[in-house]
Coordinates of C-alpha atoms and ligand atoms in Angstrom, one line a residue:
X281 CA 69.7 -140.0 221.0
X282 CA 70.8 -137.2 218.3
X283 CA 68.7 -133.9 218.7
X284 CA 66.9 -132.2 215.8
X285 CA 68.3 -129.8 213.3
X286 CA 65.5 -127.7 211.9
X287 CA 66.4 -127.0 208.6
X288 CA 65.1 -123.3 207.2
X289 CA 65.1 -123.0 203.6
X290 CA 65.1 -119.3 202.7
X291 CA 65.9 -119.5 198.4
X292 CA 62.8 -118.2 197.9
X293 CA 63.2 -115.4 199.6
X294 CA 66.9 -114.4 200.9
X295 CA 68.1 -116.7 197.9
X296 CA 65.5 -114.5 195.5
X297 CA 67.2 -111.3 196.5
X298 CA 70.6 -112.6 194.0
X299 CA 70.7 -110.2 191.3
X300 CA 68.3 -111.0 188.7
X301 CA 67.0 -114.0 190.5
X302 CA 63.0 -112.8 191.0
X303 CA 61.1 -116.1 190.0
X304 CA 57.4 -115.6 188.9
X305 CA 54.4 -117.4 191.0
X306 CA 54.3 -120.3 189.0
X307 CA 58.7 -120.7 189.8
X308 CA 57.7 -120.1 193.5
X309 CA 55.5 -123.4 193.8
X310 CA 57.6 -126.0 191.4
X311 CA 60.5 -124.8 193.7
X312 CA 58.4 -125.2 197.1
X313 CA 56.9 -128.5 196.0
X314 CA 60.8 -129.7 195.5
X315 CA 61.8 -128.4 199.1
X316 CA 58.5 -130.3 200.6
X317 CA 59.7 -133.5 198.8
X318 CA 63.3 -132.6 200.0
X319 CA 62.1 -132.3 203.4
X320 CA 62.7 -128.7 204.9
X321 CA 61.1 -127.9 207.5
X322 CA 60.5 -124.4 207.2
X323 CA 60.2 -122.6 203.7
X324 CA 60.4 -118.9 203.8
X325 CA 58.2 -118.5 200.9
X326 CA 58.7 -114.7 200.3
X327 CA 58.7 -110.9 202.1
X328 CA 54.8 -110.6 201.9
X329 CA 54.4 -106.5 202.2
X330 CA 57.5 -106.3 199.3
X331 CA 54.5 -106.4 196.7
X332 CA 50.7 -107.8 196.2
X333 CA 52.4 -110.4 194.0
X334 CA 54.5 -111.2 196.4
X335 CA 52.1 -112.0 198.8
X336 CA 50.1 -114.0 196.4
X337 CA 53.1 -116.3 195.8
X338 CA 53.4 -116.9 199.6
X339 CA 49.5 -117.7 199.9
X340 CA 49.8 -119.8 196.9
X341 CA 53.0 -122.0 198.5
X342 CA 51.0 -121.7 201.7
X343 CA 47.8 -122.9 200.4
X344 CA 49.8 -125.9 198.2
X345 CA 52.5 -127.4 200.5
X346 CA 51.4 -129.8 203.3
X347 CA 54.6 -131.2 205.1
X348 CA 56.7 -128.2 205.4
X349 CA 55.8 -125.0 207.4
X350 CA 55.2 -122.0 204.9
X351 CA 56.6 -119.0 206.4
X352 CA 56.4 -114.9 205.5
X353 CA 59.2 -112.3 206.6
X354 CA 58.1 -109.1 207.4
X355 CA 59.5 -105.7 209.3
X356 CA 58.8 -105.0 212.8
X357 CA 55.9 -102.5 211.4
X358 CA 52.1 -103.4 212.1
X359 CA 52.0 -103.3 208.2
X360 CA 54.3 -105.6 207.1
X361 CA 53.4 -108.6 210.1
X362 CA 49.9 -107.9 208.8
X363 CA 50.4 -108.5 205.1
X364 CA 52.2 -111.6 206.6
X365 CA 49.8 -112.8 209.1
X366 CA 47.1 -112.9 205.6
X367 CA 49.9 -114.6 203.6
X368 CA 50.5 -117.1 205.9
X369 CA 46.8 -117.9 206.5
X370 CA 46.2 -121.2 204.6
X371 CA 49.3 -122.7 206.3
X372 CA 47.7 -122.4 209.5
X373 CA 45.1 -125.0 208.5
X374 CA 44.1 -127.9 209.3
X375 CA 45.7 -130.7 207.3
X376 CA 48.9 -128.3 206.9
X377 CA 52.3 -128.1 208.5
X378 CA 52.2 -124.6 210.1
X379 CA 52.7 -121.1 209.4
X380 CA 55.4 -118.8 210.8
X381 CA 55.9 -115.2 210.6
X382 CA 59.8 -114.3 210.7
X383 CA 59.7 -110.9 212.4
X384 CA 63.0 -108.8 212.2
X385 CA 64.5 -105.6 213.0
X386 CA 68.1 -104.5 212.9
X387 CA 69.7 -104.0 216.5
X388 CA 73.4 -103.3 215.9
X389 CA 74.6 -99.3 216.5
X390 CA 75.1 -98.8 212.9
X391 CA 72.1 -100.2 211.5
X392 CA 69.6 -98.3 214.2
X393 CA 71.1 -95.0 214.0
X394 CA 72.4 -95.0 210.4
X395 CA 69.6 -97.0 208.5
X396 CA 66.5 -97.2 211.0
X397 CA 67.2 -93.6 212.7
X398 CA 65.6 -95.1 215.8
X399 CA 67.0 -95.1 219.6
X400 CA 67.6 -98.4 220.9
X401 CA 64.2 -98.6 223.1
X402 CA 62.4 -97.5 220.2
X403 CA 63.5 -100.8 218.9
X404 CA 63.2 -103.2 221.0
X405 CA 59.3 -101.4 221.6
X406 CA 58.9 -102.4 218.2
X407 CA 60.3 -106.1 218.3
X408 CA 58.0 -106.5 221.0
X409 CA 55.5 -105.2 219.0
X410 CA 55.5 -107.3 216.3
X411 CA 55.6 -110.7 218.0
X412 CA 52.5 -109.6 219.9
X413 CA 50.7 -108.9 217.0
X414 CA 52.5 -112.0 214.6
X415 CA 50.4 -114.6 217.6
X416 CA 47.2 -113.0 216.5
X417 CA 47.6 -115.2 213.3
X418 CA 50.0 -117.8 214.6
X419 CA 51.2 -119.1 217.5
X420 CA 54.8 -120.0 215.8
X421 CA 56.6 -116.7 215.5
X422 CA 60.4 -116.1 214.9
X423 CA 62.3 -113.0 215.7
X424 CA 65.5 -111.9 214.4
X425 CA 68.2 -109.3 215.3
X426 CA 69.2 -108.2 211.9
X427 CA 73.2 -107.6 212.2
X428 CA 73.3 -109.4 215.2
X429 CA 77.1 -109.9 214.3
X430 CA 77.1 -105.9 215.2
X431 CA 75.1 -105.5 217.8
X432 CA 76.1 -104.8 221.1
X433 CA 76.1 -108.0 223.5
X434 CA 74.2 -107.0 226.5
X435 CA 71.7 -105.0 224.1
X436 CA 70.9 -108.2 221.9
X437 CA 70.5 -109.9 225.4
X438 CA 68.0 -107.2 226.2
X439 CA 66.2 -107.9 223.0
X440 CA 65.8 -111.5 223.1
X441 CA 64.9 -111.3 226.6
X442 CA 61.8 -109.4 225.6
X443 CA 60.5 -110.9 222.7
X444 CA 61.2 -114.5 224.3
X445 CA 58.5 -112.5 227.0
X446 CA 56.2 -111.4 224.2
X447 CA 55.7 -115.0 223.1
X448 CA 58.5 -115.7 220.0
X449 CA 59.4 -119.1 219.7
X450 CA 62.5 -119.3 217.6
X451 CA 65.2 -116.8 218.4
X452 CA 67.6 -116.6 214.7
X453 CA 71.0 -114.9 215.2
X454 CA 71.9 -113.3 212.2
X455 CA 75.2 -112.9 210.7
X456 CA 73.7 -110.6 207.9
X457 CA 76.6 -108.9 206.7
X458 CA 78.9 -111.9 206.7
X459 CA 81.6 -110.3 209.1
X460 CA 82.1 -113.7 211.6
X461 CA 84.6 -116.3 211.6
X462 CA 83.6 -119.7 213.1
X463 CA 85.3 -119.6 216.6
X464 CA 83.6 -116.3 217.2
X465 CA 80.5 -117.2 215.9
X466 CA 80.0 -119.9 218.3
X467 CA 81.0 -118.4 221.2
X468 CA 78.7 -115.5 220.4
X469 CA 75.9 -118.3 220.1
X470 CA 77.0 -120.1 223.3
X471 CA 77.1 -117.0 225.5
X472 CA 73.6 -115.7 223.9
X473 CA 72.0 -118.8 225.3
X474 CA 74.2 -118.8 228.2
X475 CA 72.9 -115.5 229.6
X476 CA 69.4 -115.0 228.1
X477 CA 66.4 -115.8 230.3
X478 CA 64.4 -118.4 229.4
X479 CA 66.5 -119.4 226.6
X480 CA 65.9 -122.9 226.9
X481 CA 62.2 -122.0 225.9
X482 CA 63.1 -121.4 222.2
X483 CA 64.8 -122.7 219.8
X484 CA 68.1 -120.5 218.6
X485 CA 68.3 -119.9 215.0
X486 CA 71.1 -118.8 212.8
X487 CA 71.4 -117.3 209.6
X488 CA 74.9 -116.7 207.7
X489 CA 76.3 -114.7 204.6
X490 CA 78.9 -115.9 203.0
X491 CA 80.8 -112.2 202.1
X492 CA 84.1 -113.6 204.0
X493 CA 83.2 -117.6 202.2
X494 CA 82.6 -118.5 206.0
X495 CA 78.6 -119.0 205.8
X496 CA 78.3 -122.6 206.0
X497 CA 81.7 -123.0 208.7
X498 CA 79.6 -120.2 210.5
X499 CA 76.3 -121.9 210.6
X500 CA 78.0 -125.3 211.5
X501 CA 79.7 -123.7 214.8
X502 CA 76.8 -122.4 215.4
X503 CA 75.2 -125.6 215.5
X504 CA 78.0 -126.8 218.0
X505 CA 77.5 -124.2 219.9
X506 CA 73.7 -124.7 220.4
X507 CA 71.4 -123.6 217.6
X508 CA 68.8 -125.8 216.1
X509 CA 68.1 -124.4 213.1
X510 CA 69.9 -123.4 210.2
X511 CA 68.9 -120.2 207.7
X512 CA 70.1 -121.8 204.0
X513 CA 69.4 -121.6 200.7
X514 CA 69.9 -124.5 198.2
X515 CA 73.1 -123.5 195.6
X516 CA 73.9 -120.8 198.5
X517 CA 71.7 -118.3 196.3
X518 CA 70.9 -115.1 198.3
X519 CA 71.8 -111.4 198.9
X520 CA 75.2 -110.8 197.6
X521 CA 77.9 -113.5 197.9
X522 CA 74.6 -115.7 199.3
X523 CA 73.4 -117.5 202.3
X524 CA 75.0 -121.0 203.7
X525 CA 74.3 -123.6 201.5
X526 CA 71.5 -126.1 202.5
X527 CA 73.5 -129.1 200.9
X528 CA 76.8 -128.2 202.6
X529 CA 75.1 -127.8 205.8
X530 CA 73.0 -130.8 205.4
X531 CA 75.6 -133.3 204.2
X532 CA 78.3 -132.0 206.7
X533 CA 76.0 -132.7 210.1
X534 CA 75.0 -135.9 208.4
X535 CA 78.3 -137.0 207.5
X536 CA 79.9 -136.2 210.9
X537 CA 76.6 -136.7 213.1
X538 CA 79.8 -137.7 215.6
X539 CA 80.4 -134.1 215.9
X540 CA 77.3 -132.3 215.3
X541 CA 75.0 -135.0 217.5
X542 CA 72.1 -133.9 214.9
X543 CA 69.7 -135.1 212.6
X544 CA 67.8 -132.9 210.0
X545 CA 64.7 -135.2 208.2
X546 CA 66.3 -133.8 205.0
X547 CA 66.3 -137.0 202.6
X548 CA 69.2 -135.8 201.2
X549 CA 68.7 -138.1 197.6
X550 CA 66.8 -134.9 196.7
X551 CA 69.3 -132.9 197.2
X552 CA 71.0 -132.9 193.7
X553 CA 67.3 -132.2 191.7
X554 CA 66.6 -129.6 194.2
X555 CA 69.6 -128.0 192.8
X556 CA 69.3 -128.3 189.3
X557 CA 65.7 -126.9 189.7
X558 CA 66.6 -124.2 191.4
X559 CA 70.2 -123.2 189.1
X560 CA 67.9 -124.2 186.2
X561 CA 64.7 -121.8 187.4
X562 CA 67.2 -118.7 188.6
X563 CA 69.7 -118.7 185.7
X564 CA 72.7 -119.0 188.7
X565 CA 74.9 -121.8 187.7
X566 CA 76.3 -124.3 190.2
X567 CA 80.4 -123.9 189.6
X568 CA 81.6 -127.2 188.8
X569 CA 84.2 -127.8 191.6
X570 CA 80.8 -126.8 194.4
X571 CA 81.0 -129.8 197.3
X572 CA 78.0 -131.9 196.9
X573 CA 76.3 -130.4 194.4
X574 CA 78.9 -129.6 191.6
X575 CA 79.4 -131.7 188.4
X576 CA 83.2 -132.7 189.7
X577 CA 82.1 -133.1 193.3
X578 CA 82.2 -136.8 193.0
X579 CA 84.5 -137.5 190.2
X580 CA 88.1 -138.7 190.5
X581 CA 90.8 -137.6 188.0
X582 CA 93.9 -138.8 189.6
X583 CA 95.6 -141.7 188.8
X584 CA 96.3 -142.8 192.7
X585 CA 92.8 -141.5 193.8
X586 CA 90.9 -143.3 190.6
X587 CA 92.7 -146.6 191.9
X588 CA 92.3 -146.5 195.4
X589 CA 88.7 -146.1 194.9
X590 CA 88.2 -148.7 192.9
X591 CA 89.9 -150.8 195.5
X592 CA 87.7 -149.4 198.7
X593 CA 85.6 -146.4 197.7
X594 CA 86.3 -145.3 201.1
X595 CA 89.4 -144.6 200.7
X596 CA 89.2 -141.1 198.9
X597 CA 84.8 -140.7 199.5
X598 CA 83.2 -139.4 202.7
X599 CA 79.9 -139.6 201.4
X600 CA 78.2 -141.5 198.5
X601 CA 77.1 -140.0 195.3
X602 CA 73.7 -141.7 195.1
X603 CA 73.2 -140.8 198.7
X604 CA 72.5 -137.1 197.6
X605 CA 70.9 -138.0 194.3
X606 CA 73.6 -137.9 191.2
X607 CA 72.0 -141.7 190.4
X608 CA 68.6 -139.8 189.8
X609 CA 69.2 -138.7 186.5
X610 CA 67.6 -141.0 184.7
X611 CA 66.9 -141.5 181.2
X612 CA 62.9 -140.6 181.3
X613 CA 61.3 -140.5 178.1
X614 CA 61.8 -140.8 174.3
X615 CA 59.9 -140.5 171.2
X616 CA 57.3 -142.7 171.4
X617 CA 56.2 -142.0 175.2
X618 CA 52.3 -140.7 175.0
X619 CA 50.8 -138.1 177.0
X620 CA 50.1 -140.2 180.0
X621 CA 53.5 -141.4 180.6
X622 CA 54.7 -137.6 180.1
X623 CA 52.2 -136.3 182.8
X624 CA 53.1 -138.9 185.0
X625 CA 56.9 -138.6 184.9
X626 CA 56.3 -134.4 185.4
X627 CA 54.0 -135.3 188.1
X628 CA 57.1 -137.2 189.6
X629 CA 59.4 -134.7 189.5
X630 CA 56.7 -132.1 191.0
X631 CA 55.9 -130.0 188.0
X632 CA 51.8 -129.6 188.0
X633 CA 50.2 -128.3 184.7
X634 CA 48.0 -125.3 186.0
X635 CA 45.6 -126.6 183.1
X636 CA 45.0 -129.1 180.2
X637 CA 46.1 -126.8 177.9
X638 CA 49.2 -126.5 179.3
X639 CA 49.9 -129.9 179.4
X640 CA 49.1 -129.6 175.8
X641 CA 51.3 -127.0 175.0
X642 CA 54.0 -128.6 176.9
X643 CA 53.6 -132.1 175.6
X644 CA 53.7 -130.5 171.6
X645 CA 57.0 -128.7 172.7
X646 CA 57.7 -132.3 174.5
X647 CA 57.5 -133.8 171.2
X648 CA 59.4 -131.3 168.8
X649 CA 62.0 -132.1 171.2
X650 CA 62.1 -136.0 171.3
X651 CA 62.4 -135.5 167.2
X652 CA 65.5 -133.8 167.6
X653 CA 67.2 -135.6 170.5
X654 CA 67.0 -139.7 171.0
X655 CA 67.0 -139.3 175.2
X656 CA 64.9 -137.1 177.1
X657 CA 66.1 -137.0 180.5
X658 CA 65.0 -134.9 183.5
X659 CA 66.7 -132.4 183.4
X660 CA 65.3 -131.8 179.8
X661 CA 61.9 -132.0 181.1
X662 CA 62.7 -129.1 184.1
X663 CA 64.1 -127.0 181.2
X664 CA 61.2 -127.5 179.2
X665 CA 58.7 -126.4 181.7
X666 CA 61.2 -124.2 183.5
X667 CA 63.6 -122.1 180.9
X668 CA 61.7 -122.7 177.9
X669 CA 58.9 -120.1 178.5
X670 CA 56.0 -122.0 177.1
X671 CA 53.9 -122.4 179.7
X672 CA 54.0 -118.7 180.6
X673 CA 51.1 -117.7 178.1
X674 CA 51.5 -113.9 179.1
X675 CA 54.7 -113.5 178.2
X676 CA 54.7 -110.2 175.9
X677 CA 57.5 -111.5 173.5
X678 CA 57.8 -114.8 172.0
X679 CA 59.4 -116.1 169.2
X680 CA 57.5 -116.8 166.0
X681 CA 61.0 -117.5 163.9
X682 CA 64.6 -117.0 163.0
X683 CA 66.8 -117.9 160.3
X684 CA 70.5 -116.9 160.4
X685 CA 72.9 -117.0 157.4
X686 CA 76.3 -118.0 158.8
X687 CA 79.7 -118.8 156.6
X688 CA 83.4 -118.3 156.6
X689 CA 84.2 -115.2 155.5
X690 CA 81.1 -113.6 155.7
X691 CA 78.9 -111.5 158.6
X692 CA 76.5 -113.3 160.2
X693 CA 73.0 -112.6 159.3
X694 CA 69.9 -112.8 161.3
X695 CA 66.1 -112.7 160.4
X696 CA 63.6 -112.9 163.4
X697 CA 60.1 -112.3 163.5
X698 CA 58.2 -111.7 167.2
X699 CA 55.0 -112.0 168.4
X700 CA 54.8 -108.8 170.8
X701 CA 51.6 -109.4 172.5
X702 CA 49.6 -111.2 169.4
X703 CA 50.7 -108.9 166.7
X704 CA 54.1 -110.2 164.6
X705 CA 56.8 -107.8 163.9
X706 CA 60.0 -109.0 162.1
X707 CA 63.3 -107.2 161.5
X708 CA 66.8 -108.1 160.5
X709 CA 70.7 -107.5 161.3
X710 CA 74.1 -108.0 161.5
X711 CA 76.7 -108.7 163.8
X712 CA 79.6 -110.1 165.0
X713 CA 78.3 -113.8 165.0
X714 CA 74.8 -115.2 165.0
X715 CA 73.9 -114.8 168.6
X716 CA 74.8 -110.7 168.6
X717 CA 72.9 -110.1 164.9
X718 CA 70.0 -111.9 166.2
X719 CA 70.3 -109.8 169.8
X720 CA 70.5 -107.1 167.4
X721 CA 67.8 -107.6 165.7
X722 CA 65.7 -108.0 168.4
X723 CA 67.0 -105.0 169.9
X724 CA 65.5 -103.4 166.4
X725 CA 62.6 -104.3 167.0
X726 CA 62.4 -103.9 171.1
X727 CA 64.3 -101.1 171.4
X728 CA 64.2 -101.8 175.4
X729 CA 67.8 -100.3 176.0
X730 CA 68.8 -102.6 178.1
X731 CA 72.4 -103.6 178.7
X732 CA 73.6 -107.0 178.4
X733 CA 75.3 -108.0 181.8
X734 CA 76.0 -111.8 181.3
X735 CA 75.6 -114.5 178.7
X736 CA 76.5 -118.1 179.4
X737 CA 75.7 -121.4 177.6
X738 CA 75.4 -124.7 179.0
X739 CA 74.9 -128.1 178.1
X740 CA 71.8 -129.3 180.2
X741 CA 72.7 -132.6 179.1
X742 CA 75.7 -134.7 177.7
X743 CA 76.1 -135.5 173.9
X744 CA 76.5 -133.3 171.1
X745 CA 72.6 -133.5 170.6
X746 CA 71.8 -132.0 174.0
X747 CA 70.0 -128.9 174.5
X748 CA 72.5 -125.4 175.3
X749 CA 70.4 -123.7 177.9
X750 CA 71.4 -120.4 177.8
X751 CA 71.5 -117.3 180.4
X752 CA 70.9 -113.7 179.4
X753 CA 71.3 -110.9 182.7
X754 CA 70.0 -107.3 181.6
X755 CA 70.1 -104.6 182.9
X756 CA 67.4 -101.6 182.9
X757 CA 66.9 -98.5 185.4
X758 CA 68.9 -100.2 187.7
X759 CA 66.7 -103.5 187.9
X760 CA 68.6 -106.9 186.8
X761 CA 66.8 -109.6 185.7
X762 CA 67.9 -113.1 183.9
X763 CA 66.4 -114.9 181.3
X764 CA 66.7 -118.5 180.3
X765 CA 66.1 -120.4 177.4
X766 CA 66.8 -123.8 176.3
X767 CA 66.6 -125.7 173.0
X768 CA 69.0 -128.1 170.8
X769 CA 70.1 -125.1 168.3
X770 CA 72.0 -122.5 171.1
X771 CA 71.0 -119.5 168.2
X772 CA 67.5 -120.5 169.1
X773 CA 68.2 -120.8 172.9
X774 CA 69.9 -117.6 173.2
X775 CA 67.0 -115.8 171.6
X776 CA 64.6 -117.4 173.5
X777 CA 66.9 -116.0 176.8
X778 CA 66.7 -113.0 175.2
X779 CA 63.6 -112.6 175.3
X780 CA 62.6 -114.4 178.5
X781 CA 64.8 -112.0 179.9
X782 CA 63.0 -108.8 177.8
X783 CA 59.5 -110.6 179.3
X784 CA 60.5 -109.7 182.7
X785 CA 62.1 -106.3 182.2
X786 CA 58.8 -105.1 180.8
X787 CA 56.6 -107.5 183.4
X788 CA 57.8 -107.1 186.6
X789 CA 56.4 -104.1 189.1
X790 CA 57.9 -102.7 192.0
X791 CA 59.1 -104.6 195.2
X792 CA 60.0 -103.6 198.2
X793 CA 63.2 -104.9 199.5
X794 CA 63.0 -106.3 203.5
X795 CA 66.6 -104.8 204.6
X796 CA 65.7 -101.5 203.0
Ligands
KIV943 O1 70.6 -111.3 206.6 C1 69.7 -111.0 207.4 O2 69.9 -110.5 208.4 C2 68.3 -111.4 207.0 C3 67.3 -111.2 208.0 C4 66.0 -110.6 207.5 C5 67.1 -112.5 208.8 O3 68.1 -111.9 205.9
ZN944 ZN1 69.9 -112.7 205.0

């Protein structure tokens, strides 16, 4: 009998601490809905003292999701379990999964006396702390030793010891700065539950960046080694080069259960529109060559390989396409599809129309877009709802019209005219091809000084009448955020980024960062 792998999504919380990568309430749930139906078990919803919107978002996932537990970070400071303890609240309901507050504090040398400025028994006072107080709203609390990968053996030992005492349930084992290589990794995991008392009482966590690419081999020795649960995001997303990579993990315990001797209740057919949602929501592609989850990851170019699968797929596939959902992209909808058969298919895929009106809005956008492209597939849908900023009806700047005059020989010219918040302002300009003169113009008219930090185009779809969806990364004050925007004309997509990204540059208040 295999034992179970708890599988910890953090994207909407490690993963939304990628550069640019904040995602609004309304991105927080369609992505929490997906991870239900994917089957985490845990889904770190957010950092509940990093902002009141913040903690709104994890009470709204908390209040919504039924078959995962919602869970809230917070510091080892009365405040911050607090704000989580309120977040967490409708979780702990009847009729829900759980709610877990993930307590941390950093315990290696450098952190305490560099970052913290605290002595080690100041520290671990305040671990102990914070778990006491996290079981006055729940009795499933997590602790982790931020840096872990730093900290000194007997020290950490110390730690765990005591909060295992104060009542925490999971103990996670960070590897926050993504220093570890696999054999050490495990054996630091085997000798923490080798010597820690009443380790057998909890279940041992780990949580690996990927700064050395060694995340997901990390998180697997872990596993080897005695962990039970696994810190990931979907894509990898998270702070700098990211977290382990929920699919990789996943798919690799699955695929070699002889080794692992696991099983996560991930159905992993939702593995590839997890993705998509989430590359599609952040504005973070997924590279092509990524294993499971990348365009090429089951395609075969070679000659040799192309024939020896046809023989016996087996001889150059592990695992099966369909098995983590590439056969899901089906063809949906088309032009004559009503209203009913459009709410139902977004209902399928998890996207919930806050209102009737925005179903409306949607399904008018819905068919604009079936007039200009025969297929509508998933993936169109997600953008439509997702990248196409029609939903979001407080969006300052939206795009009334544009026009761009475009010919051999002669400098692109664009005319836009902007609705900023009701009232229409127009302006034109030139530039070195239709996308800069219509940035330019918008920058006329803006004037947000931002600077442009990344602009990509893809095709969300195959076909020459697919829609570009387009990427836009500014920068302002030393915030980054991304925009996206999607549409069959990539002019029209890439001012529609532009401005989605603009939206959040002038929306979005301050937030605490957890490691800070
Ligand atoms: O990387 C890290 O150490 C973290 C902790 C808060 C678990 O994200
Ligand atoms: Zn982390």
């Amino acid at each position: 009998m295999n034992e179970k792998l708890v599988i910890f999504d953090t994207t909407l919380r490690d993963g939304e601490q990628s550069p640019g990568a904040a995602m609004t309430k309304d991105e927080k749930i369609r992505i929490a809905r997906q991870l239900e139906r994917l089957g985490v078990d845990v889904i770190e919803a957010g950092f509940a003292a990093a902002s009141p919107g913040d903690a709104e978002s994890i009470r709204a996932v908390a209040t919504i999701i039924r078959n995962s537990k919602v869970c809230s970070l917070a510091r080892a400071f009365e405040r911050d379990v607090r704000a989580a303890g309120e977040a967490i609240r409708p979780a702990t309901q009847d009729g829900h999964a759980g709610g877990r507050i993930h307590t941390f504090i950093a315990t290696s040398p450098i952190h305490m006396e560099k970052k913290l400025r605290m002595q080690p028994d100041q520290v671990m006072e305040a671990a102990v702390n914070a778990v006491k107080l996290a079981l006055e709203y729940t009795d499933d609390v997590e602790f982790s030793a931020e840096d872990a990968v730093r900290s000194e053996m007997d020290f950490l030992c110390h730690v765990f010891e005591a909060v295992i005492a104060a009542g925490a349930t999971t103990i996670n084992v960070p590897d926050t700065v993504g220093y570890s290589i696999p054999v050490l990794w495990g054996e630091r995991i085997r000798e923490l539950i080798q010597r820690v008392k009443y380790a057998d009482r909890v279940i041992w966590s780990t949580h690996c960046h990927n700064d050395l690419g060694m995340a997901v081999a990390n998180s697997l020795a872990a596993v080897m080694n005695g962990a039970r649960q696994v810190e990931c995001t979907i894509n990898g997303l998270g702070e700098r080069a990211g977290n382990a990579s929920l699919e990789e993990v996943v798919m690799a315990v699955k695929t070699r259960r002889d080794v692992f001797h696991c099983d996560s209740r991930i159905d992993t057919t939702q593995i590839v529109p997890s993705s998509r949602l989430v590359s599609q929501i952040t504005g973070y592609p997924v590279q092509p060559n990524k294993a499971i989850v990348g365009a090429n990851a089951f395609s075969h170019e070679s000659g040799i390989h192309q024939d020896g699968v046809l023989k016996f797929r087996e001889t150059y596939e592990i695992m099966r396409a369909e098995d983590v959902g590439w056969s899901h992209n089906k063809l949906t909808l088309g032009k004559l599809s009503g209203r009913n058969a459009f709410r139902t298919r977004l209902s399928e895929l998890g996207i919930v129309m806050e209102s009737e009106e925005a179903l409306n809005s949607t399904f008018a956008r819905f068919k604009d877009l079936a007039d200009k492209k025969r297929e509508i597939f998933d993936e169109d849908l997600h953008a439509l709802v997702s990248v196409d900023g029609g939903i979001d009806t407080c969006d300052r700047f939206k795009l009334v019209s544009l026009k761009v005059c475009s010919e051999t020989g002669e400098t692109p010219h664009a005319f836009l005219v902007l609705s900023d918040g009701g009232a229409e302002i127009r302006a034109d300009e030139f530039g070195g091809g239709p996308v800069d003169a219509s940035f330019r113009a918008i920058e006329k008219m803006v004037e947000s000084g931002s600077t442009l930090l990344l602009y990509s185009v893809n095709n969300i779809t195959t076909g020459t009448d697919a829609q570009g969806e387009v990427t836009v990364r500014l920068s302002r004050d030393g915030r980054i955020v991304n925009g996206q925007g999607a549409d069959t004309d990539i002019v029209i997509a890439s001012a529609k980024a532009y401005l989605n990204a603009l939206n959040k540059v002038f929306g979005a208040g301050e937030r605490a960062h957890p490691q800070v």
